[in-house]
Amino acid sequence: MTAMVRNPLYEALQQAIRTIGPIIEQIDADIDRPCRMFRTGKVWTGPTAKQFDAQLMQFSTRARTSGQAIMDELRQALSRTPSEVTEEEAVSIRRKYGIA
């Protein structure tokens, strides 16, 4: 039986999730705070402010949705990736994806 080793792609995907997850959460928080402040009506009012608010909410939703889609794709890729492979497969994966 061939000895199994940790799959470098699996580990890289885990690291990407650990790295990107907090960044996406921070972006969400950084966008949410100004949106909430703007919606108080104390920052800017009037017809132009309403148009700006609509655009701001659209961009906020787009950023939040994109971040979630990225995380979903990473999690799906991780779930399809075996945690262990043969040494030969590990070498091939490292070469293919440029993983040290």
Short mmCIF file of N, CA and C in Angstrom, two decimals:
data_model
loop_
_atom_site.label_atom_id
_atom_site.label_comp_id
_atom_site.label_asym_id
_atom_site.label_seq_id
_atom_site.Cartn_x
_atom_site.Cartn_y
_atom_site.Cartn_z
N MET A 1 0.84 -1.18 0.00
CA MET A 1 0.00 0.00 0.00
C MET A 1 0.89 1.25 0.00
N THR A 2 0.51 2.22 -0.81
CA THR A 2 1.27 3.46 -0.94
C THR A 2 1.00 4.37 0.26
N ALA A 3 2.07 4.96 0.79
CA ALA A 3 1.93 5.87 1.92
C ALA A 3 1.25 7.15 1.47
N MET A 4 0.39 7.67 2.33
CA MET A 4 -0.33 8.90 2.03
C MET A 4 0.30 10.06 2.79
N VAL A 5 0.26 11.24 2.16
CA VAL A 5 0.78 12.46 2.77
C VAL A 5 -0.30 13.54 2.69
N ARG A 6 -0.10 14.63 3.44
CA ARG A 6 -1.04 15.75 3.39
C ARG A 6 -1.08 16.32 1.97
N ASN A 7 -2.27 16.60 1.52
CA ASN A 7 -2.45 17.18 0.18
C ASN A 7 -2.11 18.67 0.24
N PRO A 8 -1.10 19.12 -0.50
CA PRO A 8 -0.72 20.53 -0.45
C PRO A 8 -1.83 21.47 -0.95
N LEU A 9 -2.66 20.99 -1.85
CA LEU A 9 -3.77 21.82 -2.33
C LEU A 9 -4.81 21.99 -1.23
N TYR A 10 -5.09 20.94 -0.51
CA TYR A 10 -6.03 21.00 0.60
C TYR A 10 -5.55 22.02 1.63
N GLU A 11 -4.27 21.94 1.96
CA GLU A 11 -3.69 22.87 2.93
C GLU A 11 -3.72 24.31 2.40
N ALA A 12 -3.46 24.49 1.12
CA ALA A 12 -3.49 25.84 0.53
C ALA A 12 -4.91 26.41 0.55
N LEU A 13 -5.91 25.57 0.29
CA LEU A 13 -7.30 26.03 0.35
C LEU A 13 -7.68 26.40 1.78
N GLN A 14 -7.26 25.59 2.74
CA GLN A 14 -7.53 25.92 4.14
C GLN A 14 -6.90 27.26 4.51
N GLN A 15 -5.67 27.46 4.08
CA GLN A 15 -4.97 28.72 4.37
C GLN A 15 -5.67 29.89 3.71
N ALA A 16 -6.14 29.71 2.49
CA ALA A 16 -6.86 30.78 1.79
C ALA A 16 -8.12 31.16 2.56
N ILE A 17 -8.85 30.18 3.04
CA ILE A 17 -10.06 30.45 3.82
C ILE A 17 -9.71 31.20 5.10
N ARG A 18 -8.65 30.76 5.79
CA ARG A 18 -8.23 31.43 7.02
C ARG A 18 -7.76 32.86 6.77
N THR A 19 -7.18 33.10 5.61
CA THR A 19 -6.67 34.43 5.28
C THR A 19 -7.78 35.34 4.76
N ILE A 20 -8.55 34.85 3.83
CA ILE A 20 -9.55 35.67 3.15
C ILE A 20 -10.78 35.91 4.00
N GLY A 21 -11.18 34.92 4.79
CA GLY A 21 -12.38 35.06 5.63
C GLY A 21 -12.38 36.32 6.47
N PRO A 22 -11.35 36.54 7.28
CA PRO A 22 -11.32 37.77 8.10
C PRO A 22 -11.27 39.05 7.27
N ILE A 23 -10.63 39.01 6.11
CA ILE A 23 -10.57 40.19 5.25
C ILE A 23 -11.97 40.54 4.75
N ILE A 24 -12.71 39.53 4.33
CA ILE A 24 -14.08 39.75 3.85
C ILE A 24 -14.96 40.26 4.99
N GLU A 25 -14.81 39.70 6.18
CA GLU A 25 -15.57 40.18 7.33
C GLU A 25 -15.24 41.64 7.63
N GLN A 26 -13.98 42.01 7.52
CA GLN A 26 -13.58 43.40 7.77
C GLN A 26 -14.16 44.33 6.71
N ILE A 27 -14.15 43.90 5.47
CA ILE A 27 -14.74 44.71 4.40
C ILE A 27 -16.23 44.92 4.67
N ASP A 28 -16.93 43.85 5.04
CA ASP A 28 -18.36 43.97 5.37
C ASP A 28 -18.58 44.98 6.48
N ALA A 29 -17.78 44.88 7.54
CA ALA A 29 -17.91 45.82 8.66
C ALA A 29 -17.59 47.25 8.23
N ASP A 30 -16.54 47.40 7.42
CA ASP A 30 -16.14 48.73 6.97
C ASP A 30 -17.19 49.37 6.06
N ILE A 31 -17.92 48.56 5.33
CA ILE A 31 -18.98 49.08 4.46
C ILE A 31 -20.25 49.33 5.26
N ASP A 32 -20.54 48.45 6.19
CA ASP A 32 -21.79 48.53 6.96
C ASP A 32 -21.85 49.80 7.80
N ARG A 33 -20.76 50.14 8.45
CA ARG A 33 -20.72 51.30 9.36
C ARG A 33 -21.12 52.60 8.64
N PRO A 34 -20.48 52.95 7.52
CA PRO A 34 -20.88 54.20 6.84
C PRO A 34 -22.31 54.13 6.29
N CYS A 35 -22.73 52.95 5.86
CA CYS A 35 -24.11 52.81 5.36
C CYS A 35 -25.11 53.13 6.47
N ARG A 36 -24.87 52.58 7.63
CA ARG A 36 -25.77 52.83 8.77
C ARG A 36 -25.76 54.31 9.14
N MET A 37 -24.58 54.91 9.18
CA MET A 37 -24.49 56.33 9.53
C MET A 37 -25.22 57.19 8.49
N PHE A 38 -25.06 56.85 7.24
CA PHE A 38 -25.69 57.62 6.18
C PHE A 38 -27.21 57.55 6.30
N ARG A 39 -27.71 56.38 6.65
CA ARG A 39 -29.16 56.17 6.71
C ARG A 39 -29.83 56.86 7.90
N THR A 40 -29.05 57.40 8.82
CA THR A 40 -29.65 58.11 9.96
C THR A 40 -30.32 59.40 9.52
N GLY A 41 -29.94 59.94 8.38
CA GLY A 41 -30.50 61.20 7.90
C GLY A 41 -29.75 62.40 8.45
N LYS A 42 -28.71 62.16 9.24
CA LYS A 42 -27.94 63.25 9.84
C LYS A 42 -26.72 63.62 9.00
N VAL A 43 -26.39 62.79 8.03
CA VAL A 43 -25.19 63.01 7.22
C VAL A 43 -25.50 63.89 6.01
N TRP A 44 -26.58 63.58 5.34
CA TRP A 44 -26.92 64.26 4.10
C TRP A 44 -28.36 63.93 3.78
N THR A 45 -29.13 64.90 3.34
CA THR A 45 -30.53 64.67 3.00
C THR A 45 -30.83 65.29 1.65
N GLY A 46 -31.99 64.97 1.14
CA GLY A 46 -32.43 65.55 -0.12
C GLY A 46 -32.45 64.51 -1.23
N PRO A 47 -32.91 64.93 -2.40
CA PRO A 47 -33.05 64.00 -3.53
C PRO A 47 -31.72 63.38 -3.97
N THR A 48 -30.67 64.17 -4.00
CA THR A 48 -29.37 63.64 -4.41
C THR A 48 -28.87 62.63 -3.38
N ALA A 49 -29.11 62.91 -2.10
CA ALA A 49 -28.72 61.98 -1.04
C ALA A 49 -29.46 60.66 -1.19
N LYS A 50 -30.71 60.71 -1.59
CA LYS A 50 -31.48 59.47 -1.79
C LYS A 50 -30.90 58.64 -2.93
N GLN A 51 -30.50 59.33 -4.00
CA GLN A 51 -29.87 58.62 -5.11
C GLN A 51 -28.54 58.01 -4.68
N PHE A 52 -27.77 58.80 -3.94
CA PHE A 52 -26.49 58.30 -3.45
C PHE A 52 -26.71 57.10 -2.53
N ASP A 53 -27.70 57.19 -1.66
CA ASP A 53 -28.02 56.08 -0.75
C ASP A 53 -28.35 54.81 -1.52
N ALA A 54 -29.12 54.95 -2.58
CA ALA A 54 -29.47 53.77 -3.39
C ALA A 54 -28.22 53.15 -4.01
N GLN A 55 -27.32 54.00 -4.51
CA GLN A 55 -26.07 53.49 -5.08
C GLN A 55 -25.20 52.86 -4.02
N LEU A 56 -25.11 53.52 -2.87
CA LEU A 56 -24.30 52.99 -1.78
C LEU A 56 -24.80 51.62 -1.34
N MET A 57 -26.10 51.47 -1.23
CA MET A 57 -26.67 50.18 -0.84
C MET A 57 -26.42 49.12 -1.91
N GLN A 58 -26.49 49.52 -3.17
CA GLN A 58 -26.23 48.60 -4.27
C GLN A 58 -24.78 48.11 -4.21
N PHE A 59 -23.84 49.03 -4.02
CA PHE A 59 -22.43 48.64 -3.93
C PHE A 59 -22.16 47.80 -2.69
N SER A 60 -22.80 48.15 -1.59
CA SER A 60 -22.65 47.38 -0.35
C SER A 60 -23.13 45.95 -0.54
N THR A 61 -24.28 45.81 -1.16
CA THR A 61 -24.84 44.48 -1.41
C THR A 61 -23.94 43.69 -2.36
N ARG A 62 -23.43 44.35 -3.38
CA ARG A 62 -22.54 43.69 -4.34
C ARG A 62 -21.26 43.20 -3.65
N ALA A 63 -20.68 44.04 -2.82
CA ALA A 63 -19.45 43.65 -2.11
C ALA A 63 -19.72 42.47 -1.18
N ARG A 64 -20.81 42.54 -0.44
CA ARG A 64 -21.15 41.46 0.50
C ARG A 64 -21.42 40.15 -0.25
N THR A 65 -22.16 40.24 -1.34
CA THR A 65 -22.50 39.06 -2.13
C THR A 65 -21.24 38.45 -2.78
N SER A 66 -20.37 39.30 -3.29
CA SER A 66 -19.13 38.81 -3.92
C SER A 66 -18.24 38.12 -2.90
N GLY A 67 -18.11 38.71 -1.73
CA GLY A 67 -17.30 38.10 -0.68
C GLY A 67 -17.83 36.74 -0.27
N GLN A 68 -19.15 36.67 -0.13
CA GLN A 68 -19.76 35.39 0.25
C GLN A 68 -19.57 34.35 -0.85
N ALA A 69 -19.67 34.76 -2.11
CA ALA A 69 -19.49 33.84 -3.23
C ALA A 69 -18.06 33.29 -3.26
N ILE A 70 -17.09 34.16 -2.98
CA ILE A 70 -15.70 33.71 -2.94
C ILE A 70 -15.52 32.66 -1.85
N MET A 71 -16.05 32.94 -0.66
CA MET A 71 -15.92 32.00 0.45
C MET A 71 -16.64 30.68 0.14
N ASP A 72 -17.79 30.77 -0.47
CA ASP A 72 -18.54 29.56 -0.85
C ASP A 72 -17.74 28.70 -1.83
N GLU A 73 -17.14 29.36 -2.81
CA GLU A 73 -16.34 28.62 -3.80
C GLU A 73 -15.13 27.95 -3.16
N LEU A 74 -14.47 28.66 -2.26
CA LEU A 74 -13.32 28.07 -1.56
C LEU A 74 -13.75 26.87 -0.72
N ARG A 75 -14.85 27.02 0.00
CA ARG A 75 -15.34 25.90 0.83
C ARG A 75 -15.75 24.70 -0.02
N GLN A 76 -16.38 24.96 -1.16
CA GLN A 76 -16.76 23.87 -2.05
C GLN A 76 -15.52 23.18 -2.61
N ALA A 77 -14.54 23.96 -3.01
CA ALA A 77 -13.30 23.37 -3.53
C ALA A 77 -12.62 22.54 -2.45
N LEU A 78 -12.62 23.04 -1.23
CA LEU A 78 -12.02 22.29 -0.12
C LEU A 78 -12.77 20.98 0.12
N SER A 79 -14.09 21.02 0.05
CA SER A 79 -14.87 19.80 0.30
C SER A 79 -14.67 18.74 -0.79
N ARG A 80 -14.28 19.17 -1.98
CA ARG A 80 -14.03 18.23 -3.09
C ARG A 80 -12.58 17.74 -3.13
N THR A 81 -11.75 18.32 -2.29
CA THR A 81 -10.32 18.02 -2.34
C THR A 81 -9.95 17.05 -1.22
N PRO A 82 -9.33 15.93 -1.57
CA PRO A 82 -8.93 14.98 -0.52
C PRO A 82 -7.85 15.58 0.38
N SER A 83 -7.92 15.26 1.66
CA SER A 83 -6.94 15.81 2.60
C SER A 83 -5.59 15.11 2.49
N GLU A 84 -5.60 13.90 1.96
CA GLU A 84 -4.35 13.16 1.78
C GLU A 84 -4.27 12.58 0.37
N VAL A 85 -3.04 12.55 -0.14
CA VAL A 85 -2.77 11.98 -1.46
C VAL A 85 -1.45 11.23 -1.38
N THR A 86 -1.11 10.53 -2.44
CA THR A 86 0.19 9.85 -2.46
C THR A 86 1.30 10.89 -2.60
N GLU A 87 2.51 10.52 -2.26
CA GLU A 87 3.65 11.44 -2.37
C GLU A 87 3.81 11.91 -3.82
N GLU A 88 3.63 10.99 -4.75
CA GLU A 88 3.74 11.34 -6.17
C GLU A 88 2.69 12.38 -6.56
N GLU A 89 1.45 12.19 -6.10
CA GLU A 89 0.39 13.17 -6.39
C GLU A 89 0.71 14.52 -5.74
N ALA A 90 1.25 14.48 -4.53
CA ALA A 90 1.60 15.71 -3.82
C ALA A 90 2.65 16.50 -4.60
N VAL A 91 3.65 15.81 -5.11
CA VAL A 91 4.69 16.46 -5.90
C VAL A 91 4.08 17.08 -7.15
N SER A 92 3.21 16.35 -7.81
CA SER A 92 2.55 16.84 -9.01
C SER A 92 1.68 18.06 -8.71
N ILE A 93 0.96 18.04 -7.61
CA ILE A 93 0.11 19.16 -7.21
C ILE A 93 0.95 20.39 -6.91
N ARG A 94 2.06 20.19 -6.19
CA ARG A 94 2.94 21.31 -5.87
C ARG A 94 3.46 21.96 -7.16
N ARG A 95 3.86 21.12 -8.10
CA ARG A 95 4.39 21.61 -9.37
C ARG A 95 3.29 22.34 -10.17
N LYS A 96 2.12 21.73 -10.25
CA LYS A 96 1.03 22.29 -11.04
C LYS A 96 0.57 23.65 -10.52
N TYR A 97 0.47 23.79 -9.19
CA TYR A 97 -0.06 25.02 -8.60
C TYR A 97 1.01 25.95 -8.03
N GLY A 98 2.26 25.57 -8.17
CA GLY A 98 3.34 26.40 -7.67
C GLY A 98 3.35 26.53 -6.16
N ILE A 99 3.01 25.44 -5.50
CA ILE A 99 2.95 25.42 -4.03
C ILE A 99 4.30 24.95 -3.50
N ALA A 100 4.85 25.70 -2.58
CA ALA A 100 6.18 25.34 -2.01
C ALA A 100 6.07 24.19 -1.04
#
